[in-house]
CSV table of C-alpha atoms in Angstrom, one decimal:
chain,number,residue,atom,x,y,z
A,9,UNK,CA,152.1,126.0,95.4
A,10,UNK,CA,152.0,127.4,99.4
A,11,UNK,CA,150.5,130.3,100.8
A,12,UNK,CA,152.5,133.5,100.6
A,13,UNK,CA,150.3,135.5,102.8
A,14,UNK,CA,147.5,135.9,104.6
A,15,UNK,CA,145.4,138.6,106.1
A,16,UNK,CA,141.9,139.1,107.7
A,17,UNK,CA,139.6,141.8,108.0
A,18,UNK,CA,136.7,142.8,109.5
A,19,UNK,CA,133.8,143.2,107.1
A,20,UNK,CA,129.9,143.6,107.5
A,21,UNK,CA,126.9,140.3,106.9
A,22,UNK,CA,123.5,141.1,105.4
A,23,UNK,CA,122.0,141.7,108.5
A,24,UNK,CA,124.8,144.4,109.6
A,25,UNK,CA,126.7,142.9,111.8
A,26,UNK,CA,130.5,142.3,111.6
A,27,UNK,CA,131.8,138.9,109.9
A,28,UNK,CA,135.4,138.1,109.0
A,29,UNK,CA,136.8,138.3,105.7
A,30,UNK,CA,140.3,136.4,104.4
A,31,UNK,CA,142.5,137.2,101.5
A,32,UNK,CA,144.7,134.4,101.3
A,33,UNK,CA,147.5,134.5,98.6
A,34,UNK,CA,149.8,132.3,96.5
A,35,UNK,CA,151.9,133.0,93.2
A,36,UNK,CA,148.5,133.0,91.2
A,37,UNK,CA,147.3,135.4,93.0
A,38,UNK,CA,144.9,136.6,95.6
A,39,UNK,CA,142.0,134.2,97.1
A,40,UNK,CA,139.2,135.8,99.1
A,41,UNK,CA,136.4,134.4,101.4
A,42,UNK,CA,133.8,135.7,103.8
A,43,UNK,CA,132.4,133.7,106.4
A,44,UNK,CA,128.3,133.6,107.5
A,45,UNK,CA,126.7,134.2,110.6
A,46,UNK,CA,123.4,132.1,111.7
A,47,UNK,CA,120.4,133.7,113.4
A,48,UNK,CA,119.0,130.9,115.2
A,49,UNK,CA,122.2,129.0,116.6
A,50,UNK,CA,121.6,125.8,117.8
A,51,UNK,CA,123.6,125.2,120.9
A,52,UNK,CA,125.8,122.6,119.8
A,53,UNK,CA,127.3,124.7,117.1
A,54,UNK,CA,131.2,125.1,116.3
A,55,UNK,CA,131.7,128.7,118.4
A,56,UNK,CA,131.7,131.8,116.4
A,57,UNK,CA,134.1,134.1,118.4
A,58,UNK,CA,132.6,137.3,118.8
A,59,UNK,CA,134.3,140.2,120.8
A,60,UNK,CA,131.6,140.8,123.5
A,61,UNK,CA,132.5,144.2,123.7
A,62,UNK,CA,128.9,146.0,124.6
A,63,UNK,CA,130.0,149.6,123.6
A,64,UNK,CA,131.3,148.4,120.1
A,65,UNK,CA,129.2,146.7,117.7
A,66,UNK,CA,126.6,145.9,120.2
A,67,UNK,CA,129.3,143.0,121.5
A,68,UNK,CA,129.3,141.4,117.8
A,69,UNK,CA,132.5,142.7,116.8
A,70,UNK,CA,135.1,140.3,115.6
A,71,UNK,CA,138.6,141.6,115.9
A,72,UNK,CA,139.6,139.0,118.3
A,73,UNK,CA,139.0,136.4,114.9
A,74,UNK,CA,140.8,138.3,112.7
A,75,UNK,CA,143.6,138.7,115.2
A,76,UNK,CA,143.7,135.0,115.5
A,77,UNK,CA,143.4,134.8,111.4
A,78,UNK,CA,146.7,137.6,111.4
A,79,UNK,CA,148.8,136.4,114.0
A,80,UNK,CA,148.2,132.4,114.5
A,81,UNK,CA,146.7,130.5,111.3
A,82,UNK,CA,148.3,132.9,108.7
A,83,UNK,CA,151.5,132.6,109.7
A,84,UNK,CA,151.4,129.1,110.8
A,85,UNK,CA,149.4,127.8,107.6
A,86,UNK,CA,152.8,129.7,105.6
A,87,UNK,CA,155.3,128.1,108.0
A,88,UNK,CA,154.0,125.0,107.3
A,89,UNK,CA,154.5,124.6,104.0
A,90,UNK,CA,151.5,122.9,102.8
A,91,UNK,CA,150.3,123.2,98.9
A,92,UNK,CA,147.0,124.9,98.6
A,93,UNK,CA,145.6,121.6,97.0
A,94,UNK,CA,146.0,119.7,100.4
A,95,UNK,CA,142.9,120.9,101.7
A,96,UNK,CA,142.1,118.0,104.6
A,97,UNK,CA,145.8,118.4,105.7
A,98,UNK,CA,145.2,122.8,105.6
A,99,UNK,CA,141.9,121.8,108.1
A,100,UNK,CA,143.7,119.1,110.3
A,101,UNK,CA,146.2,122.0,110.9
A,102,UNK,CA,143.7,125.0,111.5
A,103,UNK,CA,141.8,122.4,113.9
A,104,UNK,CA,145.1,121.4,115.7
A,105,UNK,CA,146.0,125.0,116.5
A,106,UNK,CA,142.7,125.5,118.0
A,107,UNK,CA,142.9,122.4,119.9
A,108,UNK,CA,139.6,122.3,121.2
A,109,UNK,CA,136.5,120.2,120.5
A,110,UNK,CA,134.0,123.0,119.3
A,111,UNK,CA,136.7,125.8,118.0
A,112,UNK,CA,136.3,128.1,121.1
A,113,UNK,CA,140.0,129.5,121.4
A,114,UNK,CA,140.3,130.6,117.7
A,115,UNK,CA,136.7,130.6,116.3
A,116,UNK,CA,134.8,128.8,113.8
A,117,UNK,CA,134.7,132.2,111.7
A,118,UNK,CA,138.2,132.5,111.9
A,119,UNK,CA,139.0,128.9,111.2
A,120,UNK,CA,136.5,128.7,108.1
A,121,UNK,CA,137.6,132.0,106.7
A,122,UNK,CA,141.0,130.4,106.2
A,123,UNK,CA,139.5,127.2,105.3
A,124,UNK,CA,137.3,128.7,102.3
A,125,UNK,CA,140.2,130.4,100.9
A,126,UNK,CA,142.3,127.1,100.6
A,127,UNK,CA,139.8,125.6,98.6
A,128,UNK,CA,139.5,128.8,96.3
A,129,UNK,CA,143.4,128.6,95.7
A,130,UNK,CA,143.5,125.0,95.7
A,131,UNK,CA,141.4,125.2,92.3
A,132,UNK,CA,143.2,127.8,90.7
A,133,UNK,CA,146.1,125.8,91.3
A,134,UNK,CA,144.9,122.7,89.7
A,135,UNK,CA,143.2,125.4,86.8
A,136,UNK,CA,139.7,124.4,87.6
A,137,UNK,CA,136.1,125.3,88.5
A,138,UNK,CA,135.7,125.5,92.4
A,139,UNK,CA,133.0,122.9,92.1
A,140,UNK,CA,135.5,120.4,90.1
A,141,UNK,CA,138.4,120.8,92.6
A,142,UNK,CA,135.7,120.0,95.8
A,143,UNK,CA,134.3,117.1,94.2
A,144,UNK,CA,137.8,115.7,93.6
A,145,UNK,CA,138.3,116.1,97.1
A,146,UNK,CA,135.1,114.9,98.4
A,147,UNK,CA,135.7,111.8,95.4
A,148,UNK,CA,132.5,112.6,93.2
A,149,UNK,CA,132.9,111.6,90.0
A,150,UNK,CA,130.7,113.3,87.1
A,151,UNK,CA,128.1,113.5,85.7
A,152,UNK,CA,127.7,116.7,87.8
A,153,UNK,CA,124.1,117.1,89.7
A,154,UNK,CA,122.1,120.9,89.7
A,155,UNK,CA,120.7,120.9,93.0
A,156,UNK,CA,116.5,121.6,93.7
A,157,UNK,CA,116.3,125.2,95.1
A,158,UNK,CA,114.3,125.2,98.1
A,159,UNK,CA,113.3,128.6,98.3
A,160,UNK,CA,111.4,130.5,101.4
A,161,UNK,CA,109.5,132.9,99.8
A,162,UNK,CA,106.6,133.5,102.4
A,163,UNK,CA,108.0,133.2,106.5
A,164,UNK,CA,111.0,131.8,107.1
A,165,UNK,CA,109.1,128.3,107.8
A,166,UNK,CA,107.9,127.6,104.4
A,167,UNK,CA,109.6,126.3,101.7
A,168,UNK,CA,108.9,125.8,97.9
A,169,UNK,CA,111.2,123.1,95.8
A,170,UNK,CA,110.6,123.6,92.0
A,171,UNK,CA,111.0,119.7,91.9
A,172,UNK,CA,109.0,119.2,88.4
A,173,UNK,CA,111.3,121.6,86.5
A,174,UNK,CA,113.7,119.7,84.4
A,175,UNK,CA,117.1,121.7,85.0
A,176,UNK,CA,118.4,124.6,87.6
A,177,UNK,CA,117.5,127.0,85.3
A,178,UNK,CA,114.0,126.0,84.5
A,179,UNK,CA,113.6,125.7,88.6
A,180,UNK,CA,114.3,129.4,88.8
A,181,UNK,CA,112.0,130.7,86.2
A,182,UNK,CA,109.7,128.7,88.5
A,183,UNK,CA,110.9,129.7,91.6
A,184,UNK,CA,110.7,133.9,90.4
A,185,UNK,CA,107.4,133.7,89.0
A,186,UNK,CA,106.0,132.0,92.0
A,187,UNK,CA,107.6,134.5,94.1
A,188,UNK,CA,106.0,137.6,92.3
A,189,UNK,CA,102.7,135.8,92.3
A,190,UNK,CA,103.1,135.1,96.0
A,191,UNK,CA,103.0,138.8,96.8
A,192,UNK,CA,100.0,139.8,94.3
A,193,UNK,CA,98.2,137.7,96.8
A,194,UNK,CA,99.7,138.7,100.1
A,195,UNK,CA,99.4,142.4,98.9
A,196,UNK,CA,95.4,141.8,97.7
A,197,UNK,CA,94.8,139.9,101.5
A,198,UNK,CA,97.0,141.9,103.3
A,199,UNK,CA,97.9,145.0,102.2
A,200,UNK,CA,101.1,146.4,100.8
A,201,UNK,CA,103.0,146.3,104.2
A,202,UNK,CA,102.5,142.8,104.3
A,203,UNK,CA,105.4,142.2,101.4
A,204,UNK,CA,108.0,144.0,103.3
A,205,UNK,CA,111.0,140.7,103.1
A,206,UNK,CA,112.8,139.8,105.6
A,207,UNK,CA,116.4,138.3,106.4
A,208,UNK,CA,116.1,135.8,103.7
A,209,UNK,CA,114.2,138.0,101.4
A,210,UNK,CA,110.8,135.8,102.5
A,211,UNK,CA,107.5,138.1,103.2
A,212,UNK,CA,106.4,137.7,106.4
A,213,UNK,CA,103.0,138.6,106.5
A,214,UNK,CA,100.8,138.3,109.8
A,215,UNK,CA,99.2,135.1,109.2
A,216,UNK,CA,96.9,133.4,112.3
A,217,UNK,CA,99.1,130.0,111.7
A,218,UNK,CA,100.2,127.3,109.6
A,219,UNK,CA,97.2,126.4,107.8
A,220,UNK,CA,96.5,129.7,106.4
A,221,UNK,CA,100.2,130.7,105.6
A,222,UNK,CA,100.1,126.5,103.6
A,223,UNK,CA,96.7,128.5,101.8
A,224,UNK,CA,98.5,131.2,100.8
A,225,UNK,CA,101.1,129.4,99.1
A,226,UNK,CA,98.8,127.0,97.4
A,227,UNK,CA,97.0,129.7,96.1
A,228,UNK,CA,100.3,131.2,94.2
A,229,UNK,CA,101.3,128.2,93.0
A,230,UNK,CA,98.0,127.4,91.6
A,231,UNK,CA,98.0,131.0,90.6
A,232,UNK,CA,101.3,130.8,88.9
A,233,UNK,CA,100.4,127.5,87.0
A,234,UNK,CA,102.9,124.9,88.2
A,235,UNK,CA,100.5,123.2,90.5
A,236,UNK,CA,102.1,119.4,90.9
A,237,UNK,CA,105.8,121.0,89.9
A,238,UNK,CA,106.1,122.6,93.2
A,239,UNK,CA,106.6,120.8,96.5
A,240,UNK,CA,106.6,122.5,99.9
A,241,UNK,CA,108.8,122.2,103.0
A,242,UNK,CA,108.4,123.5,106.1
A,243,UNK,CA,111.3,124.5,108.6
A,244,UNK,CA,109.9,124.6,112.2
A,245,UNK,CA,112.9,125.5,114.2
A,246,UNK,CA,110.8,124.0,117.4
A,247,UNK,CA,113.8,124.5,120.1
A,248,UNK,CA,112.4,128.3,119.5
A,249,UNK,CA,109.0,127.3,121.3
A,250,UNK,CA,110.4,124.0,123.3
A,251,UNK,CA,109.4,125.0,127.3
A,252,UNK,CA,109.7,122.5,130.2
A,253,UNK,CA,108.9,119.2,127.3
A,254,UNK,CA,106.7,120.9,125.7
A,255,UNK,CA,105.6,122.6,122.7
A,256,UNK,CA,104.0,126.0,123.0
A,257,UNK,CA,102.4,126.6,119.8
A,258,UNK,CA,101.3,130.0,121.1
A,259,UNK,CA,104.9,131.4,121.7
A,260,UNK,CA,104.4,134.4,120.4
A,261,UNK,CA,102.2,135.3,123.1
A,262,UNK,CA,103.4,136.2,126.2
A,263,UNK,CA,100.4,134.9,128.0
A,264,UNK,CA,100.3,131.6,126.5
A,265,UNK,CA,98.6,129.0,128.3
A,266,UNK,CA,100.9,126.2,129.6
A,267,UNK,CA,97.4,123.9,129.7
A,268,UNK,CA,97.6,124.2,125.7
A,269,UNK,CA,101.2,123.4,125.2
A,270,UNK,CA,101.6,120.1,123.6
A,271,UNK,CA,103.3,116.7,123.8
A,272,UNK,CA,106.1,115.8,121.2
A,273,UNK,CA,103.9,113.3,120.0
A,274,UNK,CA,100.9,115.3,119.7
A,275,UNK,CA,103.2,117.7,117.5
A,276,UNK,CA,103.7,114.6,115.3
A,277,UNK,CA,100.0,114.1,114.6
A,278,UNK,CA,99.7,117.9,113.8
A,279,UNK,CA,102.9,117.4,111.2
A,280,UNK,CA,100.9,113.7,109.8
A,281,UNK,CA,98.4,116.1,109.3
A,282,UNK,CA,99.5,118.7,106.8
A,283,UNK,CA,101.6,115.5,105.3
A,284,UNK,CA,98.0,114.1,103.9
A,285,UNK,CA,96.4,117.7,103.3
A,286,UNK,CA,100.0,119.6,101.5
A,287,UNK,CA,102.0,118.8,99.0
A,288,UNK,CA,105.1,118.4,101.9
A,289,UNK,CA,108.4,116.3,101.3
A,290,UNK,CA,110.4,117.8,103.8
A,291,UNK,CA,110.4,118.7,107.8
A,292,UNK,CA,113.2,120.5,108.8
A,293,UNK,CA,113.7,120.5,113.1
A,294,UNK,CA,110.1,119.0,114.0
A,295,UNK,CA,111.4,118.8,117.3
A,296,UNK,CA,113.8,120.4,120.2
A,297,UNK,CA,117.3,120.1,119.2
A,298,UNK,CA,117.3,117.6,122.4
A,299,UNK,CA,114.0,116.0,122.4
A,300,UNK,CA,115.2,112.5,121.1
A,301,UNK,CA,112.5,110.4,121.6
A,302,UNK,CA,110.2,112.9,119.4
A,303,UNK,CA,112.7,112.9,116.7
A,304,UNK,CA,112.8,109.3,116.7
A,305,UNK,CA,109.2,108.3,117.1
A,306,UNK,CA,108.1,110.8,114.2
A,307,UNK,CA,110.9,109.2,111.7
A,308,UNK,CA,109.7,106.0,112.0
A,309,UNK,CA,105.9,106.9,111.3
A,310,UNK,CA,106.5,109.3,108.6
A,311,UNK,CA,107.2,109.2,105.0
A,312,UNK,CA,109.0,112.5,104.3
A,313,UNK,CA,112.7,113.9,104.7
A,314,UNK,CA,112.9,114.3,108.6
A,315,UNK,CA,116.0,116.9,108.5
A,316,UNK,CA,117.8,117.6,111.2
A,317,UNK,CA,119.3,121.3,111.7
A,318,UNK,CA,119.9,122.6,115.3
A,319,UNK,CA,119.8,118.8,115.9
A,320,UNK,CA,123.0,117.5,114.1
A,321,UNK,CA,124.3,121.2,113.4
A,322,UNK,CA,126.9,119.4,110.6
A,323,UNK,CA,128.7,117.8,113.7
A,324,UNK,CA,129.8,114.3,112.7
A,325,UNK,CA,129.4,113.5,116.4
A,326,UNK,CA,125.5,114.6,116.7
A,327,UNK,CA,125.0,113.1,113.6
A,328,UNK,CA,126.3,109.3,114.6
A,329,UNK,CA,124.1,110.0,117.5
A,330,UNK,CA,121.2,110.7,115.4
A,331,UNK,CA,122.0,107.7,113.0
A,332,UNK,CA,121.7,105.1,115.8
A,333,UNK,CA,119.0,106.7,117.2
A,334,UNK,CA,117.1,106.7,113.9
A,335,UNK,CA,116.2,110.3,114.8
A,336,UNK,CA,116.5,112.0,111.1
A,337,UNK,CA,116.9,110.7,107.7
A,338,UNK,CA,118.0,114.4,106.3
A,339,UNK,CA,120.9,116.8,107.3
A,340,UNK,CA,121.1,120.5,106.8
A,341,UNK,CA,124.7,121.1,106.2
A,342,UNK,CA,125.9,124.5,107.3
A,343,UNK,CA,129.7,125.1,106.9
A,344,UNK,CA,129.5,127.3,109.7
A,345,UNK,CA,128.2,125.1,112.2
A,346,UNK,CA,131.5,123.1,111.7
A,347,UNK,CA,133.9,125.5,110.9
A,348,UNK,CA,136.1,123.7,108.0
A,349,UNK,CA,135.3,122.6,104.4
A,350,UNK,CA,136.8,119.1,104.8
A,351,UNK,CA,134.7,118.4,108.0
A,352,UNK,CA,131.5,119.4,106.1
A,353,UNK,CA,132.5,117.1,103.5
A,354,UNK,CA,132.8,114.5,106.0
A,355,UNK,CA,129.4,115.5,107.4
A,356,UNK,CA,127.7,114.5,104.3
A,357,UNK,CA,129.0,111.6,104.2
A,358,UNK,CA,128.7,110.4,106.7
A,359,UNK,CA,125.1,111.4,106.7
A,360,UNK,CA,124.7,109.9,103.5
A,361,UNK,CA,126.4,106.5,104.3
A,362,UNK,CA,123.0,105.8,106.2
A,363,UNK,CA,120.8,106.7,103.2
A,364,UNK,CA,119.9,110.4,104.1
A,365,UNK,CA,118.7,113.5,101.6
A,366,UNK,CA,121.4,116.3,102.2
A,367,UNK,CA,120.7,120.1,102.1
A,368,UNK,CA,123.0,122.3,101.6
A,369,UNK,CA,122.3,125.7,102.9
A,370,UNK,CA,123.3,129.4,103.6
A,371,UNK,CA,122.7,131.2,107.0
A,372,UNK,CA,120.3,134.3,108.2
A,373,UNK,CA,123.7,136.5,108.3
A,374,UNK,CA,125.1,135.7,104.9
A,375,UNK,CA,127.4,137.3,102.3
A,376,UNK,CA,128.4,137.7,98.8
A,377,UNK,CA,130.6,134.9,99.4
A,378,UNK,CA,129.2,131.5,96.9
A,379,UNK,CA,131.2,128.6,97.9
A,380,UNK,CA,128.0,126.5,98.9
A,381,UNK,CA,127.0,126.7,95.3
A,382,UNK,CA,129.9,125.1,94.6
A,383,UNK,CA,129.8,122.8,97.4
A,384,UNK,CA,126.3,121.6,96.8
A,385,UNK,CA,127.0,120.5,93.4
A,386,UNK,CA,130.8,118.9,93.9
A,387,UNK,CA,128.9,116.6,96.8
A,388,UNK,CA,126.0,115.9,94.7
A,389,UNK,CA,123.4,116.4,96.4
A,390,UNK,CA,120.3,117.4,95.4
A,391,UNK,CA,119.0,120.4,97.4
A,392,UNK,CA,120.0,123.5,98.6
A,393,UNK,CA,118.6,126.3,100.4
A,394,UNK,CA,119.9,129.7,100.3
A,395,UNK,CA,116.4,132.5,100.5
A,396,UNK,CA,113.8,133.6,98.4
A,397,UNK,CA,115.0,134.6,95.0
A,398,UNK,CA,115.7,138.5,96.6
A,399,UNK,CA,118.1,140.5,98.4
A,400,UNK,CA,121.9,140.0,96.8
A,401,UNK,CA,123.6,137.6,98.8
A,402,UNK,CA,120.7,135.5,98.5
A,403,UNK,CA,120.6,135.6,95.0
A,404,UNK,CA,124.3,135.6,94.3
A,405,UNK,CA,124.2,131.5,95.1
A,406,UNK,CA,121.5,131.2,92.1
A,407,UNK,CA,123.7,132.9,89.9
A,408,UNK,CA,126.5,131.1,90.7
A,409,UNK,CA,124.5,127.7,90.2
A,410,UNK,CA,123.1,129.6,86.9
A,411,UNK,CA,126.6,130.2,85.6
A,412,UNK,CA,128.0,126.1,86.7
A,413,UNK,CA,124.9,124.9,85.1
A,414,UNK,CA,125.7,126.5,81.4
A,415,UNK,CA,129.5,125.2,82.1
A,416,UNK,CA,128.7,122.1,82.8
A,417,UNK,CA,126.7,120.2,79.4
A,418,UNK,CA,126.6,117.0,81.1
A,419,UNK,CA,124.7,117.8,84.1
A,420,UNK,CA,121.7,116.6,85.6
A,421,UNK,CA,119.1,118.3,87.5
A,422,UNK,CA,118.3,116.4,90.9
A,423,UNK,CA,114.3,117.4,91.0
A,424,UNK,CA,113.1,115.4,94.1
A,425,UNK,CA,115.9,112.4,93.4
A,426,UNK,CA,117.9,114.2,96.3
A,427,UNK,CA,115.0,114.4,98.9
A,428,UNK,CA,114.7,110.6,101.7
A,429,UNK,CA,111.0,109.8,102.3
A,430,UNK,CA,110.5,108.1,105.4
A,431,UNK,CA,113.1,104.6,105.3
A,432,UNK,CA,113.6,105.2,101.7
A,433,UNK,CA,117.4,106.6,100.3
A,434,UNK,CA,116.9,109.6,98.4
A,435,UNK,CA,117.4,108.0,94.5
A,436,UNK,CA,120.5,109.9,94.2
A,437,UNK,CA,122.5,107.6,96.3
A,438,UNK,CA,121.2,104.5,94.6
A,439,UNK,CA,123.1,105.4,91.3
C-alpha cells in the first residue's frame, strides 16, 4: 500500500512555540505525527529548520518545514511508489532529498514528521500494534520489555527510576505517589510557590545545590515508603556551565569566580562522591559535549551508566567516536536529534553492539504525539524518560506504555536490567 497524500501543518509544542505536524495518508486511512522540539540543543544535533523571521513567532516559526513537507517529500515520497511497510527505504529517500550530512536544506522536523507517519501507516498496513511493526523492523523478537520510567520530578537534573517495582504499572503507582509526596515536602520547606512545575512538569524549587536538592528527594522517597525501590539519576547538562575548560559550578551567578571553576577531573571526584553517599545508577552529560578526555577518564573510574546526550546526540557518527574513545557506556536516544525512525534504530544499535544501557527519551518542547512509547518497547530497552508524571504530553507516553503493557500478557518489566554500570552490559543484552 503507497502513500496517497501528504500534507503538513503548522501546529504549537508544550512550551508554545510552533512544531510541524504531518498527516500522511493511504487507502486505510489517515496517519498523523507531530514532531518535538529540544530546549537545550547540543550543537551537533540534526538541524531543526526554523523560519528566523523576528516579527513572527519570535523567529521560531516553521513554515519553511512544512513547505518542504508540502512541496518536496510529499510528493516525492507518492512519486516514488514505496509501500508504507518499507520504512528504511521511506528514510534513505527523505535523507537523499535532503542531501546533506545534518538535514539543513529540508529540516530534521520536516524529515521526521514524514518519517513518524510512515511507521504509523506501515502498522496499520501490516494490522498491528505500532510497537510490534518497529520491533520487526528493528528485528526484536518477543518477549516484549516495559521500560523503567525515569521520572524528573524535582529540577530537571534529578531523576527517580522506580527500578524495584515489578511491572510498568506498579513503577507508576510508585512514580505518582512519590511525586505527590515530593511536593508535601517542598511546599512544608519552601512554601507553596516552590511547587510551581516546570517544562517537564518537575518542581523547581530554589535549592542552594546538589546535596540538598539529593536530601529532598531522599526524604520523599523515605516518606513515600519505597526506600531501596527507587534509584536516582542525575542529568547535568555540563556544556550549560563549560567556560574556557572549565566547570563553573556557580553559573548562575553572574559574578562567579573563575578561581573556583573546576577541572574535569575534579568534577569527577564531586560525581564519585554522591556515587557512595546516593542511591545513583545513572550520569547523564557529566561533561562538555566536547571535553573528551573527562568523558573518558570518569567512565573508566566509575561504576554507573555514563550516558551520553549533547555528547552523541543519537548520531551514529558521535557515537563510534565515543565507543573508541570509551567515553560513555549509555546513550540518550532522541528521534529528533537524528531526524528519521530508521536512523534511531540504528543508533541503538549500534550503541548497544558495545554493551551500553539505552534511554529512550522525549524532549523539553514535546507533544501529544507517543511514538517513543512505542519505540522504547519495540527496541527493548529498558528505560525511558519522558517528565514527571504531570502536564499532558508528558503523561500521554505513560499511558500509552500503560495501555501496551495490558496488551501485551507476555511482557517483562526491565527494573534496572536495562541500566550499564561501569564496564558491565546492562543484563538486557546478555539474554
Amino acid at each position: 500500500m503507497s502513500v496517497t497524500k501528504v500534507h503538513a501543518r503548522q501546529i504549537f509544542d508544550s512550551r508554545g512555540n510552533p512544531t510541524v505536524e504531518v498527516d500522511l495518508y493511504t487507502d486505510k486511512g489517515r496517519f498523523r505525527a507531530a514532531v518535538p522540539s529540544g530546549a537545550s540543543t547540543g550543537v551537533h544535533e540534526a538541524v531543526e529548520l526554523r523560519d528566523g523571521d523576528k516579527a513572527n513567532y519570535v523567529g521560531k516559526g516553521v513554515s519553511k518545514a512544512v513547505n518542504n513537507v508540502n512541496t518536496v517529500l510529499g510528493p516525492e515520497l507518492i512519486k516514488s511508489g514505496l509501500k508504507v511497510t518499507q520504512q528504511t527505504e521511506i528514510d534513505d529517500l527523505l535523507i537523499k532529498l535532503d542531501g546533506t550530512p545534518n538535514k539543513g536544506k529540508l529540516g530534521a522536523n520536516a524529515i521526521l514528521g514524514v518519517s513518524i507517519a510512515c511507521v504509523e501507516a506501515g502498522a496499520a498496513e501490516k494490522g498491528v500494534p505500532v510497537y510490534q511493526h518497529l520491533a520487526e523492523l528493528a528485528g526484536v523478537k518477543p518477549p516484549y520489555v516495559m521500560p523503567c520510567p525515569a521520572f524528573n520530578l524535582a529540577f530537571q537534573e534529578f531523576m527517580l527510576l522506580p527500578t524495584g517495582a515489578t511491572s510498568f504499572t506498579e513503577a507508576m503507582k510508585i512514580g505518582t505517589e512519590t511525586y505527590h509526596t515530593l511536593k508535601k515536602v517542598i511546599s512544608a520547606k519552601y512554601g507553596i510557590d516552590a511547587v510551581n512545575v516546570g517544562d517537564e512538569g518537575g518542581f523547581a524549587p530554589n535549592v542552594s545545590g546538589a546535596d540538598e536538592s539529593l536530601e529532598l528527594l531522599m526524604e520523599a522517597i523515605s516518606k513515600a515508603g519505597y526506600e531501596g525501590k527507587i534509584k536516582i539519576a542525575l542529568d547535568v547538562a555540563s556544556s550549560e556551565f563549560y567556560k574556557d575548560g572549565k566547570y563553573d559550578l556557580d553559573f548562575k551567578n553572574p559574578n562567579s569566580d573563575p578561581q573556583k571553576w573546576i577541572s574535569g577531573t575534579e568534577l569527577a571526584d564531586l560525581y564519585l562522591s554522591y556515587v557512595k553517599k546516593y542511591p545513583i545508577v545513572s550520569i547523564e552529560d557529566p561533561f562538555d559535549q566536547d571535553d573528551w578526555e573527562a568523558w573518558t577518564h570518569f567512565t573508566k573510574n566509575s561504576s554507573v551508566q555514563i550516558v551520553g546526550d549533547d555528547l552523541t546526540v543519537t548520531n551514529p557518527l558521535r557515537i563510534k567516536t565515543a565507543i573508541e574513545k570509551k567515553a560513555c557506556n549509555g546513550l540518550l536516544l532522541k528521534i529528533n536529534q537524528i531526524g528519521t525512525i530508521s536512523e534511531s534504530i540504528q543508533a541503538a544499535q549500534l550503541a548497544q553492539s558495545d554493551g551500553w544501557g539505552v534511554m529512550v527519551s522525549h524532549r523539553s518542547g514535546e507533544t501529544e504525539n507517543t511514538i517513543i512509547a512505542d519505540l522504547v518497547v519495540a527496541l527493548g530497552t529498558g528505560q525511558i524518560k519522558t517528565g514527571a508524571p504531570a502536564r499532558s504530553e508528558r503523561v500521554a507516553k505513560y499511558n500509552a506504555l500503560l495501555r501496551i503493557e495490558g496488551e501485551i500478557k507476555d511482557g517483562v518489566y526491565a527494573g534496572d536490567q536495562g541500566l550499564s554500570a561501569g564496564l558491565t552490559a546492562p543484563a538486557l543484552l546478555k539474554k
